């Protein structure tokens, strides 16, 4: 399948998952607002969410595909299955042990994660129990990530993109059930976090079944540090760290925010919106790029690899720039119109919007990092992206801490400093990745690429003018269209139509090119039930 088709398959399924996730977040905001229970919930989900994004959303899978694909190409399917089984057994044992250790130590860890509630044993106790209930999700994601890598190597992207839907379905169900069976906020919180682990079991089971239907037989056995496991870990673990730099930065920001009541809830709500383009576009293109780039580099087709990367960056920016501009131009409009209800007030929306605006200008960098990392993975070079990622994390810690406390002591919202540091570190990571690729002639800023991106920016500016005007007229539009929810849908639809029309008008993309991008490549196999 073409790069655009593979991206479309994953993005469409991811969109379905994100819509359900947004419904879940609306229910959470309505029940908990931005108070202590919401802070406890976001803390409980902090580590599971990080591992889900590292593993299920592609970072580990991107690193594992070249390893598994290389063994498969050199030694055949049976040897590749043995390599995958050995890696699965070892990593599952390590992560399961890590999970149990964290569960045991959580009563001592939590006061450091939620330092603002050290004098409130009730909140800490609920947060500890909730985190312990959610932690087994990590082990499930270890299995799911490796199984996704096996499927992606075979060109099967749909199932691995679809299973995260169950996380949102399972966690939304108890929130809805709480309306029929009233319970305390603490009880509902524990129901939701228990559902996180249930969803992990379902995802791992479905992916296991998908791999077996593909004809690949994997087995869990006693973990052994075999040569193939050492090689897999040497590439995959640094690769996961490199591909998930932004997720690690997000966790760092949440840890720093633990000393400010409500700050973690603000970060969580902003996170759900600014990471939407990353999940829909960056992860999808990144996963689709790795197999294609691997084939190009193995075959010595460096020009083909450059064209593929060029197309990937262009495709990513075509969808990412308008999303970033929307978050920058009308953050309050988006949040107040969709989330404000129940315990979540307009003041909460205003605080979240201010933070979201600082994340928005980093969104293109978040997505570009996902697109610029696969060329390293395809060449089995995960060390340098890891070094760049660690550099970005250190930058976030130093600059984020400084800005957080400086702004807080000046009477402002310290969370703004964390958002600024996260966006800056993302651009630093992109500069390091992109600079290396250009210097080594893996990628070049061709005249065609620069010209097209100029036209994409022009189309984005046209859309931005419409959104800014809509943001100014927010109250009026809400009255004219009878509800703020209808107003935000209409504004988004009009903005999208203006952007699409401007793309065609400025010839940033043509109808012929759109048809060509979505056409199946010659010789591509028909999709199976797994697709």
mmCIF file of C-alpha atoms in Angstrom, residues 147-394:
data_model
loop_
_atom_site.group_PDB
_atom_site.id
_atom_site.type_symbol
_atom_site.label_atom_id
_atom_site.label_comp_id
_atom_site.label_asym_id
_atom_site.label_seq_id
_atom_site.Cartn_x
_atom_site.Cartn_y
_atom_site.Cartn_z
ATOM 1 C CA UNK A 147 2.974 -8.256 18.485
ATOM 2 C CA UNK A 148 2.278 -4.935 16.731
ATOM 3 C CA UNK A 149 5.833 -4.952 15.389
ATOM 4 C CA UNK A 150 5.311 -8.427 13.916
ATOM 5 C CA UNK A 151 2.075 -7.335 12.235
ATOM 6 C CA UNK A 152 3.581 -4.087 10.903
ATOM 7 C CA UNK A 153 6.514 -5.974 9.376
ATOM 8 C CA UNK A 154 4.004 -8.026 7.404
ATOM 9 C CA UNK A 155 2.265 -4.840 6.230
ATOM 10 C CA UNK A 156 -0.657 -5.262 8.620
ATOM 11 C CA UNK A 157 -1.314 -1.928 10.320
ATOM 12 C CA UNK A 158 -5.045 -1.872 10.996
ATOM 13 C CA UNK A 159 -5.284 -4.229 13.967
ATOM 14 C CA UNK A 160 -2.470 -2.606 15.942
ATOM 15 C CA UNK A 161 -4.043 0.806 15.269
ATOM 16 C CA UNK A 162 -7.512 -0.391 16.277
ATOM 17 C CA UNK A 163 -6.919 -2.145 19.612
ATOM 18 C CA UNK A 164 -6.231 1.066 21.650
ATOM 19 C CA UNK A 165 -9.954 1.751 21.198
ATOM 20 C CA UNK A 166 -10.543 -0.751 23.991
ATOM 21 C CA UNK A 167 -8.686 1.441 26.484
ATOM 22 C CA UNK A 168 -11.212 4.195 25.946
ATOM 23 C CA UNK A 169 -14.222 1.856 25.800
ATOM 24 C CA UNK A 170 -13.268 0.103 29.035
ATOM 25 C CA UNK A 171 -12.516 3.317 30.943
ATOM 26 C CA UNK A 172 -15.614 5.124 29.671
ATOM 27 C CA UNK A 173 -17.956 2.306 30.753
ATOM 28 C CA UNK A 174 -17.543 2.769 34.548
ATOM 29 C CA UNK A 175 -18.004 6.533 34.218
ATOM 30 C CA UNK A 176 -21.307 5.990 32.440
ATOM 31 C CA UNK A 177 -22.302 3.217 34.863
ATOM 32 C CA UNK A 178 -21.775 5.634 37.770
ATOM 33 C CA UNK A 179 -24.828 7.592 36.614
ATOM 34 C CA UNK A 180 -27.012 4.493 36.942
ATOM 35 C CA UNK A 181 -25.286 3.198 40.093
ATOM 36 C CA UNK A 182 -24.264 6.277 42.117
ATOM 37 C CA UNK A 183 -20.972 5.947 43.976
ATOM 38 C CA UNK A 184 -18.399 8.191 45.614
ATOM 39 C CA UNK A 185 -15.747 9.909 43.503
ATOM 40 C CA UNK A 186 -13.055 7.677 45.006
ATOM 41 C CA UNK A 187 -14.980 4.507 44.130
ATOM 42 C CA UNK A 188 -15.591 5.640 40.543
ATOM 43 C CA UNK A 189 -11.904 6.473 40.243
ATOM 44 C CA UNK A 190 -10.939 2.937 41.291
ATOM 45 C CA UNK A 191 -13.427 1.449 38.832
ATOM 46 C CA UNK A 192 -11.869 3.441 35.981
ATOM 47 C CA UNK A 193 -8.266 2.527 36.832
ATOM 48 C CA UNK A 194 -9.163 -1.171 37.167
ATOM 49 C CA UNK A 195 -10.683 -0.928 33.685
ATOM 50 C CA UNK A 196 -7.300 0.263 32.358
ATOM 51 C CA UNK A 197 -5.740 -3.115 33.160
ATOM 52 C CA UNK A 198 -8.768 -4.949 31.736
ATOM 53 C CA UNK A 199 -8.315 -3.081 28.461
ATOM 54 C CA UNK A 200 -4.637 -4.099 28.342
ATOM 55 C CA UNK A 201 -5.562 -7.773 28.632
ATOM 56 C CA UNK A 202 -8.081 -7.420 25.807
ATOM 57 C CA UNK A 203 -5.590 -5.619 23.534
ATOM 58 C CA UNK A 204 -2.845 -8.191 24.080
ATOM 59 C CA UNK A 205 -5.279 -11.078 23.463
ATOM 60 C CA UNK A 206 -6.575 -9.614 20.187
ATOM 61 C CA UNK A 207 -3.067 -8.917 18.867
ATOM 62 C CA UNK A 208 -1.929 -12.420 19.851
ATOM 63 C CA UNK A 209 -4.839 -13.843 17.862
ATOM 64 C CA UNK A 210 -3.986 -11.583 14.912
ATOM 65 C CA UNK A 211 -0.366 -12.756 14.852
ATOM 66 C CA UNK A 212 -1.428 -16.408 14.980
ATOM 67 C CA UNK A 213 -3.832 -15.847 12.076
ATOM 68 C CA UNK A 214 -0.872 -14.441 10.194
ATOM 69 C CA UNK A 215 0.816 -17.813 10.646
ATOM 70 C CA UNK A 216 3.476 -16.637 13.121
ATOM 71 C CA UNK A 217 3.828 -18.850 16.195
ATOM 72 C CA UNK A 218 5.244 -17.023 19.216
ATOM 73 C CA UNK A 219 5.775 -18.621 22.603
ATOM 74 C CA UNK A 220 6.336 -17.299 26.111
ATOM 75 C CA UNK A 221 9.114 -19.257 27.814
ATOM 76 C CA UNK A 222 11.604 -18.869 30.647
ATOM 77 C CA UNK A 223 13.480 -15.604 29.924
ATOM 78 C CA UNK A 224 17.036 -15.988 28.632
ATOM 79 C CA UNK A 225 19.487 -13.297 27.621
ATOM 80 C CA UNK A 226 20.393 -14.918 24.296
ATOM 81 C CA UNK A 227 22.509 -13.192 21.604
ATOM 82 C CA UNK A 228 19.369 -12.351 19.627
ATOM 83 C CA UNK A 229 17.747 -10.849 22.736
ATOM 84 C CA UNK A 230 20.857 -8.748 23.416
ATOM 85 C CA UNK A 231 20.803 -7.458 19.839
ATOM 86 C CA UNK A 232 17.073 -6.741 19.977
ATOM 87 C CA UNK A 233 17.375 -4.889 23.280
ATOM 88 C CA UNK A 234 20.452 -2.974 22.096
ATOM 89 C CA UNK A 235 18.352 -1.497 19.303
ATOM 90 C CA UNK A 236 14.795 -1.582 20.630
ATOM 91 C CA UNK A 237 15.255 -0.112 24.111
ATOM 92 C CA UNK A 238 17.226 2.954 22.921
ATOM 93 C CA UNK A 239 14.778 3.167 20.021
ATOM 94 C CA UNK A 240 11.799 3.253 22.349
ATOM 95 C CA UNK A 241 13.463 5.991 24.390
ATOM 96 C CA UNK A 242 14.285 7.930 21.223
ATOM 97 C CA UNK A 243 10.872 7.555 19.631
ATOM 98 C CA UNK A 244 9.133 8.390 22.897
ATOM 99 C CA UNK A 245 11.119 11.475 23.886
ATOM 100 C CA UNK A 246 8.006 13.609 23.951
ATOM 101 C CA UNK A 247 6.180 11.137 26.180
ATOM 102 C CA UNK A 248 9.084 11.124 28.635
ATOM 103 C CA UNK A 249 9.034 14.929 28.601
ATOM 104 C CA UNK A 250 5.311 14.808 29.353
ATOM 105 C CA UNK A 251 5.913 12.596 32.384
ATOM 106 C CA UNK A 252 8.731 14.871 33.578
ATOM 107 C CA UNK A 253 6.357 17.841 33.353
ATOM 108 C CA UNK A 254 3.677 15.986 35.311
ATOM 109 C CA UNK A 255 6.137 15.071 38.059
ATOM 110 C CA UNK A 256 7.220 18.712 38.334
ATOM 111 C CA UNK A 257 3.572 19.772 38.448
ATOM 112 C CA UNK A 258 2.871 17.520 41.435
ATOM 113 C CA UNK A 259 3.596 20.392 43.847
ATOM 114 C CA UNK A 260 0.744 22.554 42.490
ATOM 115 C CA UNK A 261 -2.872 21.606 43.165
ATOM 116 C CA UNK A 262 -4.794 21.171 39.911
ATOM 117 C CA UNK A 263 -1.682 21.580 37.752
ATOM 118 C CA UNK A 264 -1.543 17.926 36.815
ATOM 119 C CA UNK A 265 -5.191 18.012 35.763
ATOM 120 C CA UNK A 266 -4.478 21.053 33.568
ATOM 121 C CA UNK A 267 -1.596 19.224 31.896
ATOM 122 C CA UNK A 268 -3.764 16.148 31.356
ATOM 123 C CA UNK A 269 -6.571 18.108 29.654
ATOM 124 C CA UNK A 270 -4.143 20.103 27.500
ATOM 125 C CA UNK A 271 -2.240 16.912 26.699
ATOM 126 C CA UNK A 272 -5.314 15.244 25.226
ATOM 127 C CA UNK A 273 -5.742 18.011 22.657
ATOM 128 C CA UNK A 274 -2.180 18.822 21.636
ATOM 129 C CA UNK A 275 -1.252 15.147 21.307
ATOM 130 C CA UNK A 276 -4.156 14.491 18.929
ATOM 131 C CA UNK A 277 -2.143 15.423 15.791
ATOM 132 C CA UNK A 278 0.729 13.290 17.075
ATOM 133 C CA UNK A 279 -1.463 10.207 17.398
ATOM 134 C CA UNK A 280 -3.374 10.753 14.184
ATOM 135 C CA UNK A 281 -0.511 11.851 11.931
ATOM 136 C CA UNK A 282 2.947 11.486 13.469
ATOM 137 C CA UNK A 283 2.594 7.935 14.773
ATOM 138 C CA UNK A 284 0.733 6.733 11.677
ATOM 139 C CA UNK A 285 3.306 8.123 9.228
ATOM 140 C CA UNK A 286 6.193 6.983 11.424
ATOM 141 C CA UNK A 287 4.956 3.390 11.497
ATOM 142 C CA UNK A 288 4.271 3.403 7.759
ATOM 143 C CA UNK A 289 7.724 4.820 6.990
ATOM 144 C CA UNK A 290 9.850 2.231 8.823
ATOM 145 C CA UNK A 291 9.141 -0.815 6.582
ATOM 146 C CA UNK A 292 9.457 1.283 3.414
ATOM 147 C CA UNK A 293 12.710 2.926 4.482
ATOM 148 C CA UNK A 294 14.111 -0.421 5.652
ATOM 149 C CA UNK A 295 13.478 -1.943 2.234
ATOM 150 C CA UNK A 296 15.053 1.064 0.496
ATOM 151 C CA UNK A 297 18.219 1.065 2.614
ATOM 152 C CA UNK A 298 18.654 -2.724 2.445
ATOM 153 C CA UNK A 299 18.368 -2.518 -1.357
ATOM 154 C CA UNK A 300 20.834 0.402 -1.497
ATOM 155 C CA UNK A 301 18.131 2.659 -2.973
ATOM 156 C CA UNK A 302 19.184 5.858 -1.190
ATOM 157 C CA UNK A 303 17.371 8.111 -3.639
ATOM 158 C CA UNK A 304 14.166 6.151 -3.025
ATOM 159 C CA UNK A 305 14.698 6.537 0.712
ATOM 160 C CA UNK A 306 15.102 10.318 0.328
ATOM 161 C CA UNK A 307 11.909 10.575 -1.732
ATOM 162 C CA UNK A 308 10.005 8.492 0.800
ATOM 163 C CA UNK A 309 11.168 10.686 3.670
ATOM 164 C CA UNK A 310 10.408 13.825 1.669
ATOM 165 C CA UNK A 311 6.853 12.587 1.067
ATOM 166 C CA UNK A 312 6.496 11.661 4.739
ATOM 167 C CA UNK A 313 7.528 15.091 6.027
ATOM 168 C CA UNK A 314 5.310 16.863 3.489
ATOM 169 C CA UNK A 315 2.306 14.669 4.298
ATOM 170 C CA UNK A 316 2.849 15.200 8.022
ATOM 171 C CA UNK A 317 2.985 18.990 7.726
ATOM 172 C CA UNK A 318 -0.049 19.183 5.437
ATOM 173 C CA UNK A 319 -2.153 17.808 8.294
ATOM 174 C CA UNK A 320 -0.198 19.074 11.294
ATOM 175 C CA UNK A 321 0.192 22.793 10.553
ATOM 176 C CA UNK A 322 -3.560 23.534 10.462
ATOM 177 C CA UNK A 323 -4.063 21.546 13.674
ATOM 178 C CA UNK A 324 -1.295 23.488 15.414
ATOM 179 C CA UNK A 325 -2.716 26.816 14.222
ATOM 180 C CA UNK A 326 -6.194 25.879 15.463
ATOM 181 C CA UNK A 327 -4.821 25.078 18.924
ATOM 182 C CA UNK A 328 -2.870 28.342 18.896
ATOM 183 C CA UNK A 329 -5.707 30.564 17.615
ATOM 184 C CA UNK A 330 -8.794 29.301 19.476
ATOM 185 C CA UNK A 331 -7.726 27.150 22.474
ATOM 186 C CA UNK A 332 -10.376 28.582 24.838
ATOM 187 C CA UNK A 333 -13.088 28.187 22.200
ATOM 188 C CA UNK A 334 -12.169 24.497 21.738
ATOM 189 C CA UNK A 335 -11.953 23.657 25.446
ATOM 190 C CA UNK A 336 -14.861 25.691 26.802
ATOM 191 C CA UNK A 337 -17.207 24.525 24.052
ATOM 192 C CA UNK A 338 -16.451 20.846 24.523
ATOM 193 C CA UNK A 339 -15.317 20.228 28.108
ATOM 194 C CA UNK A 340 -16.852 22.893 30.366
ATOM 195 C CA UNK A 341 -19.721 21.277 32.256
ATOM 196 C CA UNK A 342 -20.372 19.844 35.705
ATOM 197 C CA UNK A 343 -17.360 20.300 37.988
ATOM 198 C CA UNK A 344 -15.229 21.698 35.130
ATOM 199 C CA UNK A 345 -15.734 25.468 35.045
ATOM 200 C CA UNK A 346 -15.004 28.221 32.532
ATOM 201 C CA UNK A 347 -12.135 29.318 34.789
ATOM 202 C CA UNK A 348 -10.673 25.807 34.448
ATOM 203 C CA UNK A 349 -11.076 26.098 30.671
ATOM 204 C CA UNK A 350 -9.288 29.471 30.619
ATOM 205 C CA UNK A 351 -6.343 28.097 32.616
ATOM 206 C CA UNK A 352 -6.096 25.029 30.381
ATOM 207 C CA UNK A 353 -6.327 27.183 27.225
ATOM 208 C CA UNK A 354 -3.369 29.319 28.312
ATOM 209 C CA UNK A 355 -1.262 26.185 28.763
ATOM 210 C CA UNK A 356 -2.510 24.628 25.522
ATOM 211 C CA UNK A 357 -1.431 27.711 23.566
ATOM 212 C CA UNK A 358 2.170 27.179 24.710
ATOM 213 C CA UNK A 359 2.053 23.545 23.621
ATOM 214 C CA UNK A 360 0.502 24.460 20.257
ATOM 215 C CA UNK A 361 3.602 26.012 18.702
ATOM 216 C CA UNK A 362 5.507 22.837 19.557
ATOM 217 C CA UNK A 363 3.008 20.532 17.821
ATOM 218 C CA UNK A 364 4.806 20.545 14.422
ATOM 219 C CA UNK A 365 8.021 19.546 16.209
ATOM 220 C CA UNK A 366 6.258 16.740 18.108
ATOM 221 C CA UNK A 367 5.065 15.272 14.801
ATOM 222 C CA UNK A 368 8.319 15.902 12.906
ATOM 223 C CA UNK A 369 10.259 13.967 15.551
ATOM 224 C CA UNK A 370 8.065 10.946 14.812
ATOM 225 C CA UNK A 371 8.776 11.286 11.082
ATOM 226 C CA UNK A 372 12.516 12.008 11.318
ATOM 227 C CA UNK A 373 13.294 9.143 13.708
ATOM 228 C CA UNK A 374 12.380 6.204 11.371
ATOM 229 C CA UNK A 375 15.353 6.793 8.991
ATOM 230 C CA UNK A 376 17.666 6.077 11.925
ATOM 231 C CA UNK A 377 15.650 3.005 12.960
ATOM 232 C CA UNK A 378 15.585 1.695 9.388
ATOM 233 C CA UNK A 379 19.408 1.730 9.399
ATOM 234 C CA UNK A 380 19.417 0.076 12.849
ATOM 235 C CA UNK A 381 20.860 3.224 14.370
ATOM 236 C CA UNK A 382 18.961 3.814 17.612
ATOM 237 C CA UNK A 383 21.898 5.139 19.639
ATOM 238 C CA UNK A 384 22.017 8.663 18.237
ATOM 239 C CA UNK A 385 18.251 9.294 18.404
ATOM 240 C CA UNK A 386 18.406 8.104 22.021
ATOM 241 C CA UNK A 387 21.223 10.575 22.763
ATOM 242 C CA UNK A 388 19.187 13.363 21.169
ATOM 243 C CA UNK A 389 16.109 12.311 23.159
ATOM 244 C CA UNK A 390 18.018 12.270 26.441
ATOM 245 C CA UNK A 391 19.400 15.719 25.590
ATOM 246 C CA UNK A 392 15.838 16.968 25.049
ATOM 247 C CA UNK A 393 14.675 15.452 28.352
ATOM 248 C CA UNK A 394 17.565 17.057 30.272
#
